JSON list of C-alpha atoms in Angstrom, two decimals:
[
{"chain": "A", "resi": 83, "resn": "UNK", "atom": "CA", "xyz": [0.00, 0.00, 0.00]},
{"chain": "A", "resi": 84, "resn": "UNK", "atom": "CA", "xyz": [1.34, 3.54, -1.07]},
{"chain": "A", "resi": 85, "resn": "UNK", "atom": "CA", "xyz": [0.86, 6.01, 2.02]},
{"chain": "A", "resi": 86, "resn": "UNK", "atom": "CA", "xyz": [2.31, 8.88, 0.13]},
{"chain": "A", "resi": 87, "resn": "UNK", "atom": "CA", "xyz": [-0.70, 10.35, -0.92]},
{"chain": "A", "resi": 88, "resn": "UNK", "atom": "CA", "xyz": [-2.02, 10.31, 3.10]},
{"chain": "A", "resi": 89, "resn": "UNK", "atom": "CA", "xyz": [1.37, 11.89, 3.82]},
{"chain": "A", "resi": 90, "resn": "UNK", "atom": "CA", "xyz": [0.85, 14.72, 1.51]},
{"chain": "A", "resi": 91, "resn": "UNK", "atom": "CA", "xyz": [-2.88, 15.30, 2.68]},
{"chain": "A", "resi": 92, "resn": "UNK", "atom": "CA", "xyz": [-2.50, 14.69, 6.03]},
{"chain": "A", "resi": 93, "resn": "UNK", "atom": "CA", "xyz": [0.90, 16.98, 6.34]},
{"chain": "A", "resi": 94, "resn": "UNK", "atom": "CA", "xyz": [-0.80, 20.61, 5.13]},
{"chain": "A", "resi": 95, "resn": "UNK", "atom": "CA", "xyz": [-1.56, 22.63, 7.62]},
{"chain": "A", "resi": 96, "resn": "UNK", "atom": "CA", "xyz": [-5.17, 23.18, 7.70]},
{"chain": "A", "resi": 97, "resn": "UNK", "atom": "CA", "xyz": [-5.48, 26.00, 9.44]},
{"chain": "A", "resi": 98, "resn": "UNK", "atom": "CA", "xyz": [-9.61, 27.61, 8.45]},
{"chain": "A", "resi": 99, "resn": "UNK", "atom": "CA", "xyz": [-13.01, 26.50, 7.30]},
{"chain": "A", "resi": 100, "resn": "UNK", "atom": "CA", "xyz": [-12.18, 27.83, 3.63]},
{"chain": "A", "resi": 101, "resn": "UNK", "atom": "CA", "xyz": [-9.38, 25.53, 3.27]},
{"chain": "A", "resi": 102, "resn": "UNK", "atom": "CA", "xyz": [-11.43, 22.23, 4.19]},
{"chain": "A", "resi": 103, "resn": "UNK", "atom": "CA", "xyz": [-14.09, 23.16, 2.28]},
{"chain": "A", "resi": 104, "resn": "UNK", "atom": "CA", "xyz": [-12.51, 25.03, -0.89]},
{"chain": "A", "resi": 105, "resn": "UNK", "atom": "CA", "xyz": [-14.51, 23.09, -3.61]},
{"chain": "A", "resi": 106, "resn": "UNK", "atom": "CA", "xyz": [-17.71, 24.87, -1.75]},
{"chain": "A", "resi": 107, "resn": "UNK", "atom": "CA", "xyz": [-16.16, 28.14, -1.27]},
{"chain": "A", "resi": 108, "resn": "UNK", "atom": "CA", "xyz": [-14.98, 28.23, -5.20]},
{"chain": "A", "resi": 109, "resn": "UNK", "atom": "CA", "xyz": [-18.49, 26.90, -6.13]},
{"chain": "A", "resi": 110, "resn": "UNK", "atom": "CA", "xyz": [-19.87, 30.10, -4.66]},
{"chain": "A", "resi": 111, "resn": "UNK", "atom": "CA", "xyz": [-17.07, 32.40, -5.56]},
{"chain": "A", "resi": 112, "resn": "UNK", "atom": "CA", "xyz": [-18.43, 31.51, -9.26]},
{"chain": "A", "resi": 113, "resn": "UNK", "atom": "CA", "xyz": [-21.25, 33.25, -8.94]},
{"chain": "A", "resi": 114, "resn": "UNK", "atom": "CA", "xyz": [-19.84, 36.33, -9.19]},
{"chain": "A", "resi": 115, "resn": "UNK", "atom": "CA", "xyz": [-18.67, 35.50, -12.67]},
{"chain": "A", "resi": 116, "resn": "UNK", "atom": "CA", "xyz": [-21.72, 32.74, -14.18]},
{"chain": "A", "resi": 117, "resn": "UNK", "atom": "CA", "xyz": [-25.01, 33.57, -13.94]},
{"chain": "A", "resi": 118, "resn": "UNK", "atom": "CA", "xyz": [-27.35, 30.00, -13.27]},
{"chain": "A", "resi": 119, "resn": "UNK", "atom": "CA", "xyz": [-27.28, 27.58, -16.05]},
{"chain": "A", "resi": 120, "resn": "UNK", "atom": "CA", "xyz": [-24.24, 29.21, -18.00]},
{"chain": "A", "resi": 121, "resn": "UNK", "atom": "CA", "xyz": [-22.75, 26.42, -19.88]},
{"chain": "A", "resi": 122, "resn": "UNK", "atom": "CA", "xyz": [-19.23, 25.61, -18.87]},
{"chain": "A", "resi": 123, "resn": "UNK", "atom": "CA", "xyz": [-16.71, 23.13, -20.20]},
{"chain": "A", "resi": 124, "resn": "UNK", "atom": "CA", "xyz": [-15.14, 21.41, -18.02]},
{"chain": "A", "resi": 125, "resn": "UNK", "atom": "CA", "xyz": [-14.32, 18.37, -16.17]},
{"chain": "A", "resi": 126, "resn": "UNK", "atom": "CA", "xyz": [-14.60, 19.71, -12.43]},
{"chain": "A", "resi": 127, "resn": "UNK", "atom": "CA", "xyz": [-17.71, 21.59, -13.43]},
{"chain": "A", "resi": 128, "resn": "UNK", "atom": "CA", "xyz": [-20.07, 18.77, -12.30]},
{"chain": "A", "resi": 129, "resn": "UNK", "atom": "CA", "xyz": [-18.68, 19.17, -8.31]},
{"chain": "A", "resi": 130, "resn": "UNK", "atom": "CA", "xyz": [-18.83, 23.02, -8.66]},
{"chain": "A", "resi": 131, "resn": "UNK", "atom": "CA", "xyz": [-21.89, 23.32, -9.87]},
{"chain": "A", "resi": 132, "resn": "UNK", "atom": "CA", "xyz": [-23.69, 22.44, -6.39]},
{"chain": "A", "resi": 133, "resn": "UNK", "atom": "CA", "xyz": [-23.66, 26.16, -5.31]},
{"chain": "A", "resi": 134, "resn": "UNK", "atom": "CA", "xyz": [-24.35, 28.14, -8.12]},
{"chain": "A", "resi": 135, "resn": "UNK", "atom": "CA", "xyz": [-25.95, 26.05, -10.61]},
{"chain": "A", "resi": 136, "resn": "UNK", "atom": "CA", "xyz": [-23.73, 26.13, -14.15]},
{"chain": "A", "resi": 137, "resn": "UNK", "atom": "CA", "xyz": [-24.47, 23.43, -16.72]},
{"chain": "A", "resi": 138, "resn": "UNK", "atom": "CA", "xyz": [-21.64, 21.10, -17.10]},
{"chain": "A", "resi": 139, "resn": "UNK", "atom": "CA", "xyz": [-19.96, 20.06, -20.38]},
{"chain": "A", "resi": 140, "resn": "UNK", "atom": "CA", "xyz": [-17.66, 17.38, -19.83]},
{"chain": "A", "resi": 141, "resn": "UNK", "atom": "CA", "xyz": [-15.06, 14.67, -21.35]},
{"chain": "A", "resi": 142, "resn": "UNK", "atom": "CA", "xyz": [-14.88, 10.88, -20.53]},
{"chain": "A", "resi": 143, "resn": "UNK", "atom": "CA", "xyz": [-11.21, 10.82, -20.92]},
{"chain": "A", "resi": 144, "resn": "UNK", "atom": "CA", "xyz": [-10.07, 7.75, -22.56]},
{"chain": "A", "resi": 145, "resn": "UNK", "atom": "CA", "xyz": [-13.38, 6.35, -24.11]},
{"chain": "A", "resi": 146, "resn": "UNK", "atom": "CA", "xyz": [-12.53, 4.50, -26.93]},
{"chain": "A", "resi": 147, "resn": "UNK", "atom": "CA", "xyz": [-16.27, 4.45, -28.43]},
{"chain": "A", "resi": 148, "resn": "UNK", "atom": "CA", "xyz": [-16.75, 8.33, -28.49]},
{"chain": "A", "resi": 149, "resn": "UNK", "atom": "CA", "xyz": [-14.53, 11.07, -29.60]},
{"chain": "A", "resi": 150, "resn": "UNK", "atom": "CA", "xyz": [-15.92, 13.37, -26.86]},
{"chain": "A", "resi": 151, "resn": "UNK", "atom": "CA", "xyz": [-13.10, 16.42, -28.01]},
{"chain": "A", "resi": 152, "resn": "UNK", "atom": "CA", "xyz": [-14.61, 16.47, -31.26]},
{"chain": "A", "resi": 153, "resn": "UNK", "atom": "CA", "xyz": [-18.17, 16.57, -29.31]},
{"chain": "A", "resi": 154, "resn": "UNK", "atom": "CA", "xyz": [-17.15, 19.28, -27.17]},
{"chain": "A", "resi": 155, "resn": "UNK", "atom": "CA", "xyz": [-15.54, 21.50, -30.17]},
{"chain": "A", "resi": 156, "resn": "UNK", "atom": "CA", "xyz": [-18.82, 21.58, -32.01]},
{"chain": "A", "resi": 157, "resn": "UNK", "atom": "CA", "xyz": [-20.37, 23.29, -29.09]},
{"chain": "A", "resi": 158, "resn": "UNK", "atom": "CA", "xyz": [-17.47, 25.52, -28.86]},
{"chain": "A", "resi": 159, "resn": "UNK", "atom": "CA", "xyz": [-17.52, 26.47, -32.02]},
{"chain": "A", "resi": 160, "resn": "UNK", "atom": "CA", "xyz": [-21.20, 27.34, -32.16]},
{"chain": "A", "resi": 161, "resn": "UNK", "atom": "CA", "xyz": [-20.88, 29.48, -29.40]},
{"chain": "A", "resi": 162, "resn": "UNK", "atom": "CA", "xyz": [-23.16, 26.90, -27.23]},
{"chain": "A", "resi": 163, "resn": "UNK", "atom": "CA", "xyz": [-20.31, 27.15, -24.33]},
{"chain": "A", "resi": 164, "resn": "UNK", "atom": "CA", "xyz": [-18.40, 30.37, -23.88]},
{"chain": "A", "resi": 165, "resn": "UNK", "atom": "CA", "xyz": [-16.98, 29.94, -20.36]},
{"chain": "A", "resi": 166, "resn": "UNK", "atom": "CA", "xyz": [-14.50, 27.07, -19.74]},
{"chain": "A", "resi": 167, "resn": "UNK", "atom": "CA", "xyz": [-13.19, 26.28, -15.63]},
{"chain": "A", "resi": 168, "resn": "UNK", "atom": "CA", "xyz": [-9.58, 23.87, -16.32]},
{"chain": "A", "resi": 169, "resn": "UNK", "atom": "CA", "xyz": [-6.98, 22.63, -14.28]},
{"chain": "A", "resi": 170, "resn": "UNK", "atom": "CA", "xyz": [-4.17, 23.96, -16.64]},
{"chain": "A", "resi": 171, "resn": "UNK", "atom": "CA", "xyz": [-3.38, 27.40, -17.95]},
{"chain": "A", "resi": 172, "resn": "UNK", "atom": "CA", "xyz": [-3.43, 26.54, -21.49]},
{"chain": "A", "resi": 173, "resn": "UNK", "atom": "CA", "xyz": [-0.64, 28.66, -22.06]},
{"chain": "A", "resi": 174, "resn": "UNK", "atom": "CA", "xyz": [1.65, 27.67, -19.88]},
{"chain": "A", "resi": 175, "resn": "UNK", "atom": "CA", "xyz": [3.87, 24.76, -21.45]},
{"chain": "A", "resi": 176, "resn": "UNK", "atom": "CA", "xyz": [4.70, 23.17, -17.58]},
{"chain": "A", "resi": 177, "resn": "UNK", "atom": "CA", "xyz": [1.02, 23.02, -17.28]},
{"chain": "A", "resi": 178, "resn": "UNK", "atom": "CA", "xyz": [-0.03, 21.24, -20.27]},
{"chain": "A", "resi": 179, "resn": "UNK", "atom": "CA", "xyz": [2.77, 18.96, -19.71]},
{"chain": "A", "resi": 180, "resn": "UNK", "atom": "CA", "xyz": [1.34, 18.10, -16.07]},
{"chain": "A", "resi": 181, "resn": "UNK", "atom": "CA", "xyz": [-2.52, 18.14, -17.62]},
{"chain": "A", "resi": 182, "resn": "UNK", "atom": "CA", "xyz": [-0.64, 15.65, -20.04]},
{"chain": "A", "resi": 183, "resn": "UNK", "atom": "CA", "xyz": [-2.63, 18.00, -22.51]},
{"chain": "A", "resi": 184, "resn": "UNK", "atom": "CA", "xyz": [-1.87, 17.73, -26.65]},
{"chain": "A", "resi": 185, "resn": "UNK", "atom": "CA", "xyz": [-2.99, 20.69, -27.66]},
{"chain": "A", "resi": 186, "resn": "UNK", "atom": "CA", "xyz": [-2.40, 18.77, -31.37]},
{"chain": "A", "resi": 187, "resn": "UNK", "atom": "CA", "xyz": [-4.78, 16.05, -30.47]},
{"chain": "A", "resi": 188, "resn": "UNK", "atom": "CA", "xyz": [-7.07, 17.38, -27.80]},
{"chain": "A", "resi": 189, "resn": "UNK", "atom": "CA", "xyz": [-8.74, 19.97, -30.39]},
{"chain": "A", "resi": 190, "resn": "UNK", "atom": "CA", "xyz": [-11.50, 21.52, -27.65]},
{"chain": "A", "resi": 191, "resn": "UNK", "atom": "CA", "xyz": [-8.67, 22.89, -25.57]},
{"chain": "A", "resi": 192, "resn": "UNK", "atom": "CA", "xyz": [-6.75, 24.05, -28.19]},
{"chain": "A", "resi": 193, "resn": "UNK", "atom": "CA", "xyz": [-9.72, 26.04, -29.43]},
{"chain": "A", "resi": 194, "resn": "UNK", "atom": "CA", "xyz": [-10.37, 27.35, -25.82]},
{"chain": "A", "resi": 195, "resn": "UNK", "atom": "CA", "xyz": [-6.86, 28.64, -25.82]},
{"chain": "A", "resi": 196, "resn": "UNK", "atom": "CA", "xyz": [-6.88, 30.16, -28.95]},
{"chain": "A", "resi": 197, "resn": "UNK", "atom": "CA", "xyz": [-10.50, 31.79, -28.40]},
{"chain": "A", "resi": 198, "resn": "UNK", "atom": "CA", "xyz": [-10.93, 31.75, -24.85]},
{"chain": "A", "resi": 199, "resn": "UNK", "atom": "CA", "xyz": [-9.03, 33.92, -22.18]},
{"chain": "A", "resi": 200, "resn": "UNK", "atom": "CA", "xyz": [-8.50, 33.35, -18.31]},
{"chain": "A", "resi": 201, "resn": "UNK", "atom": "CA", "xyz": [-10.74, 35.71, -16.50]},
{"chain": "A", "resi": 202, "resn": "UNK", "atom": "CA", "xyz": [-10.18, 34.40, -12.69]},
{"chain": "A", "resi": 203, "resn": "UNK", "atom": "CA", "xyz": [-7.90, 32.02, -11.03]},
{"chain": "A", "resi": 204, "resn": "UNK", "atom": "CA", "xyz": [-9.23, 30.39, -8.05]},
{"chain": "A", "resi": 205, "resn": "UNK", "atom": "CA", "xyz": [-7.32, 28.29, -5.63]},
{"chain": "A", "resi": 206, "resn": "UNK", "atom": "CA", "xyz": [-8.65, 24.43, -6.09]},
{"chain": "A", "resi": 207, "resn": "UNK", "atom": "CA", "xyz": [-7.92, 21.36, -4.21]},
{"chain": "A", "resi": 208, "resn": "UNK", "atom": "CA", "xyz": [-6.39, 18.17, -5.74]},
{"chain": "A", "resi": 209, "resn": "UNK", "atom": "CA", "xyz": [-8.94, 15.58, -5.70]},
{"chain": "A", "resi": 210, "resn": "UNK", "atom": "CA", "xyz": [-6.36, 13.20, -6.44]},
{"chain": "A", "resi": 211, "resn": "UNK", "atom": "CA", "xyz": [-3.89, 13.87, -4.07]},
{"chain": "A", "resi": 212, "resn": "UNK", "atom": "CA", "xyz": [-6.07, 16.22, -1.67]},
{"chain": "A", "resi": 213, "resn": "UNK", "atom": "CA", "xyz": [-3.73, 18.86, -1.85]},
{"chain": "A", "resi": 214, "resn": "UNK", "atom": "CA", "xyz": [-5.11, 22.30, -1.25]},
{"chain": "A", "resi": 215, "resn": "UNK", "atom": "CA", "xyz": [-2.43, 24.16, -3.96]},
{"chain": "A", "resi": 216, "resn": "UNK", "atom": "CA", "xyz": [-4.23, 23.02, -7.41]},
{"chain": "A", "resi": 217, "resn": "UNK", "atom": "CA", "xyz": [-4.99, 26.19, -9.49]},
{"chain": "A", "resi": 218, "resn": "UNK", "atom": "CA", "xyz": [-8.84, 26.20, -11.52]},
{"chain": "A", "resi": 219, "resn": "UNK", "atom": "CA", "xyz": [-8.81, 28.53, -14.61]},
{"chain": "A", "resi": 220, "resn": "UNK", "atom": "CA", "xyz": [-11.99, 29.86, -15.62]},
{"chain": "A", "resi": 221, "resn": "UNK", "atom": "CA", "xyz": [-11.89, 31.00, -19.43]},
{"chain": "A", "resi": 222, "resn": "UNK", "atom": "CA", "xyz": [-14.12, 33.69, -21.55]},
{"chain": "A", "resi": 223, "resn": "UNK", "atom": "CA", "xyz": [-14.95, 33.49, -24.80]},
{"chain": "A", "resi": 224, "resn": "UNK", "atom": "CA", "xyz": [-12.94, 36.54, -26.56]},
{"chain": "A", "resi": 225, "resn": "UNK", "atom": "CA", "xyz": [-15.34, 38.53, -29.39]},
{"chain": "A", "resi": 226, "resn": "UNK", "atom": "CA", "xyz": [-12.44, 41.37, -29.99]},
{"chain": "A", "resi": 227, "resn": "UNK", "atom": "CA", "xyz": [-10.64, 40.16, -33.78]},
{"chain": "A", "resi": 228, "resn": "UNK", "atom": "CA", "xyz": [-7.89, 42.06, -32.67]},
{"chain": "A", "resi": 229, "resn": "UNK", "atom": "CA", "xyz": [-6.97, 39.74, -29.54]},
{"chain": "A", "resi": 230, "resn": "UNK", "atom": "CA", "xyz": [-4.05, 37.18, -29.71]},
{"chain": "A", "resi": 231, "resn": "UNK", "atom": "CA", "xyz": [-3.75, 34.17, -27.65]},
{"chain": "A", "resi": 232, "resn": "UNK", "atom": "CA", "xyz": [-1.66, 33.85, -25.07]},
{"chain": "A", "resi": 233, "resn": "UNK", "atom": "CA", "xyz": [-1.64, 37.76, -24.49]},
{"chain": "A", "resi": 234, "resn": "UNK", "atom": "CA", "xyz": [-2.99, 39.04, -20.96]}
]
């Protein structure tokens, strides 16, 4: 049995009710930003939607039967979904590399990084790992022709 996951969740300081309870606190925090039933791409969506009510687009990573990028790009591209909340900054090479994120195969987040910019960062928690340092992303949908990716 590997402990080292219990070691790293168990050894942060906890120190406030908005650290134990961050996915609640960021589910409410959205708000501010998504009006009720804004569609938002994403795979985390589903847990922070509890508070303020978005309406979840999500991937099945790995499915074999369903090419769920392609899926998700067509309701990109149509302008269904204009708000995306992601682990990784999209442009930030170390994060795609942790995300394990293609940006030449995994066409929906390539589109949300060339179309989409990062309005808020809020501080997640690892559900893996339980570690209270994971950064969520939420992205915009950019109408101005003159923006450039990967520009502040």
């Amino acid at each position: 049995m590997n402990v080292a996951p219990l070691v790293e969740y168990f050894g942060q300081n906890v120190t406030n009710y908005g650290q134990s309870h961050v996915v609640y606190t960021n589910s409410k925090e959205l708000n501010t930003y998504l009006p009720p039933g804004t569609p938002v791409f994403s795979n985390v969506a589903t847990a922070m939607g509890y508070e303020n009510k978005i309406k979840p687009y999500f991937i099945y990573e790995k499915n074999v039967y369903i090419d769920y990028e392609k899926k998700i790009l067509s309701y990109l591209e149509s302008k269904k979904v204009n708000h995306a909340l992601l682990r990784e900054n999209l442009c930030d090479d170390n994060d795609l590399k942790k995300g394990t994120i293609d940006l030449t195969k995994q066409v929906a987040h390539k589109y949300i990084r060339d179309h989409f910019k990062i309005i808020k960062t809020l501080n997640g928690k690892d559900w893996a790992s339980g570690g209270l340092y994971m950064k969520l992303h939420l992205y915009q949908r950019v109408n101005d022709p003159h923006w450039k990716p990967c520009s502040s």
